[in-house]
Short mmCIF file of C-alpha atoms in Angstrom, two decimals:
data_model
loop_
_atom_site.label_atom_id
_atom_site.label_comp_id
_atom_site.label_asym_id
_atom_site.label_seq_id
_atom_site.Cartn_x
_atom_site.Cartn_y
_atom_site.Cartn_z
CA MET A 1045 0.00 0.00 0.00
CA ARG A 1046 2.83 2.36 0.86
CA LYS A 1047 4.45 1.79 -2.56
CA VAL A 1048 1.18 2.58 -4.32
CA LEU A 1049 0.74 5.85 -2.42
CA THR A 1050 4.35 6.83 -3.08
CA SER A 1051 3.91 6.12 -6.80
CA ILE A 1052 0.76 8.22 -6.95
CA LEU A 1053 2.47 11.13 -5.20
CA ILE A 1054 5.51 10.94 -7.49
CA LEU A 1055 3.37 10.77 -10.64
CA GLY A 1056 1.27 13.68 -9.43
CA ALA A 1057 4.37 15.78 -8.85
CA PHE A 1058 5.66 15.12 -12.37
CA SER A 1059 2.37 15.45 -14.22
CA PHE A 1060 2.85 19.22 -14.44
CA GLY A 1061 6.64 19.08 -14.36
CA LEU A 1062 7.44 20.35 -17.86
CA GLU A 1063 8.88 23.85 -17.82
CA LEU A 1064 9.48 25.77 -21.03
CA GLU A 1065 10.62 29.27 -21.82
CA GLY A 1066 9.67 31.03 -25.01
CA THR A 1067 7.85 33.85 -26.74
CA ILE A 1068 4.11 34.23 -27.27
CA THR A 1069 3.61 34.44 -31.01
CA GLY A 1070 1.46 33.20 -33.87
CA ALA A 1071 1.50 29.65 -35.21
CA GLY A 1072 2.04 30.70 -38.82
CA CYS A 1073 5.19 32.65 -38.07
CA ALA A 1074 6.51 30.01 -35.68
CA LEU A 1075 6.17 27.34 -38.37
CA LYS A 1076 8.48 29.50 -40.49
CA GLY A 1077 11.00 29.55 -37.62
CA MET A 1078 10.44 33.11 -36.44
CA THR A 1079 8.34 35.18 -34.08
CA CYS A 1080 5.61 37.44 -35.43
CA PRO A 1081 6.07 41.17 -35.89
CA LYS A 1082 3.83 43.31 -33.65
CA GLU A 1083 1.59 44.16 -36.63
CA HIS A 1084 0.29 40.58 -36.75
CA LEU A 1085 -1.45 40.96 -33.39
CA PHE A 1086 -4.11 43.25 -34.83
CA LYS A 1087 -4.70 41.26 -38.01
CA GLY A 1088 -6.67 38.55 -36.20
CA TYR A 1089 -5.48 35.65 -38.33
CA GLU A 1090 -2.82 34.16 -36.10
CA LEU A 1091 -3.57 31.45 -33.53
CA LEU A 1092 -1.32 32.33 -30.62
CA GLY A 1093 0.85 30.00 -28.57
CA LEU A 1094 4.35 29.50 -27.21
CA TYR A 1095 7.38 29.44 -29.50
CA ASP A 1096 10.28 27.71 -27.78
CA VAL A 1097 13.23 29.55 -29.31
CA LYS A 1098 15.81 27.03 -28.05
CA GLY A 1099 14.01 23.96 -29.36
CA LYS A 1100 12.54 25.72 -32.41
CA ARG A 1101 9.08 24.31 -31.61
CA PHE A 1102 5.62 25.81 -31.34
CA TYR A 1103 3.20 24.71 -28.62
CA TYR A 1104 -0.54 25.30 -28.43
CA LEU A 1105 -1.50 26.32 -24.90
CA ILE A 1106 -4.87 24.59 -24.82
CA ASN A 1107 -6.29 25.97 -21.58
CA VAL A 1108 -5.08 29.58 -21.91
CA PRO A 1109 -7.60 31.97 -23.50
CA GLN A 1110 -6.48 33.72 -26.68
CA ARG A 1111 -7.34 37.01 -24.97
CA VAL A 1112 -4.63 36.37 -22.36
CA LEU A 1113 -2.15 35.35 -25.04
CA SER A 1114 -2.86 38.49 -27.06
CA TYR A 1115 -2.19 40.54 -23.91
CA LEU A 1116 1.20 38.79 -23.68
CA PHE A 1117 1.95 38.90 -27.43
CA SER A 1118 5.71 39.03 -28.16
CA GLU A 1119 6.54 38.71 -24.44
CA ARG A 1120 9.11 36.22 -23.18
CA VAL A 1121 7.34 33.85 -20.77
CA LYS A 1122 7.94 30.71 -18.71
CA VAL A 1123 5.31 28.00 -18.77
CA VAL A 1124 4.89 25.13 -16.30
CA GLY A 1125 2.56 22.46 -17.57
CA LYS A 1126 1.97 19.04 -18.98
CA LYS A 1127 2.70 18.02 -22.56
CA LEU A 1128 -0.24 16.35 -24.23
CA SER A 1129 -0.36 14.69 -27.62
CA GLY A 1130 1.42 16.46 -30.45
CA ASP A 1131 2.39 20.04 -29.73
CA SER A 1132 -0.23 20.79 -27.09
CA LEU A 1133 0.47 21.90 -23.54
CA LYS A 1134 -1.93 22.05 -20.62
CA VAL A 1135 -0.68 25.02 -18.61
CA LYS A 1136 -0.58 25.13 -14.84
CA GLU A 1137 1.35 28.42 -14.54
CA LEU A 1138 2.40 31.08 -16.99
CA LYS A 1139 5.03 33.51 -15.73
CA VAL A 1140 6.02 36.83 -17.27
CA GLY A 1141 8.06 39.42 -15.42
CA GLY A 1142 6.76 39.40 -11.85
CA LYS A 1143 3.28 38.22 -12.85
CA VAL A 1144 2.07 34.65 -12.51
CA PHE A 1145 -1.10 33.44 -14.23
CA LYS A 1146 -2.54 30.17 -12.87
CA PHE A 1147 -4.86 27.91 -14.84
#
């Protein structure tokens, strides 16, 4: 019984253990290997997410409203969450500057 409880606690601790740092930008630009210029924010045709500059990957932040992402457009952020299938992340915390958004 003790082993089962320990396993559950360890798995729970690691379920949101992924931490990434990147820039909030549009998917179209990220697929071209770059971040969007500020003018793209007001065009309304970019689906926003996290572009991991180090890994050159784009992640959809599935539980973060696009309104929040547009507020953080072109900002460098840290995300703590869980990687789901493909390039999707379920975000627990999103950090920018001294602000922390919890989801």
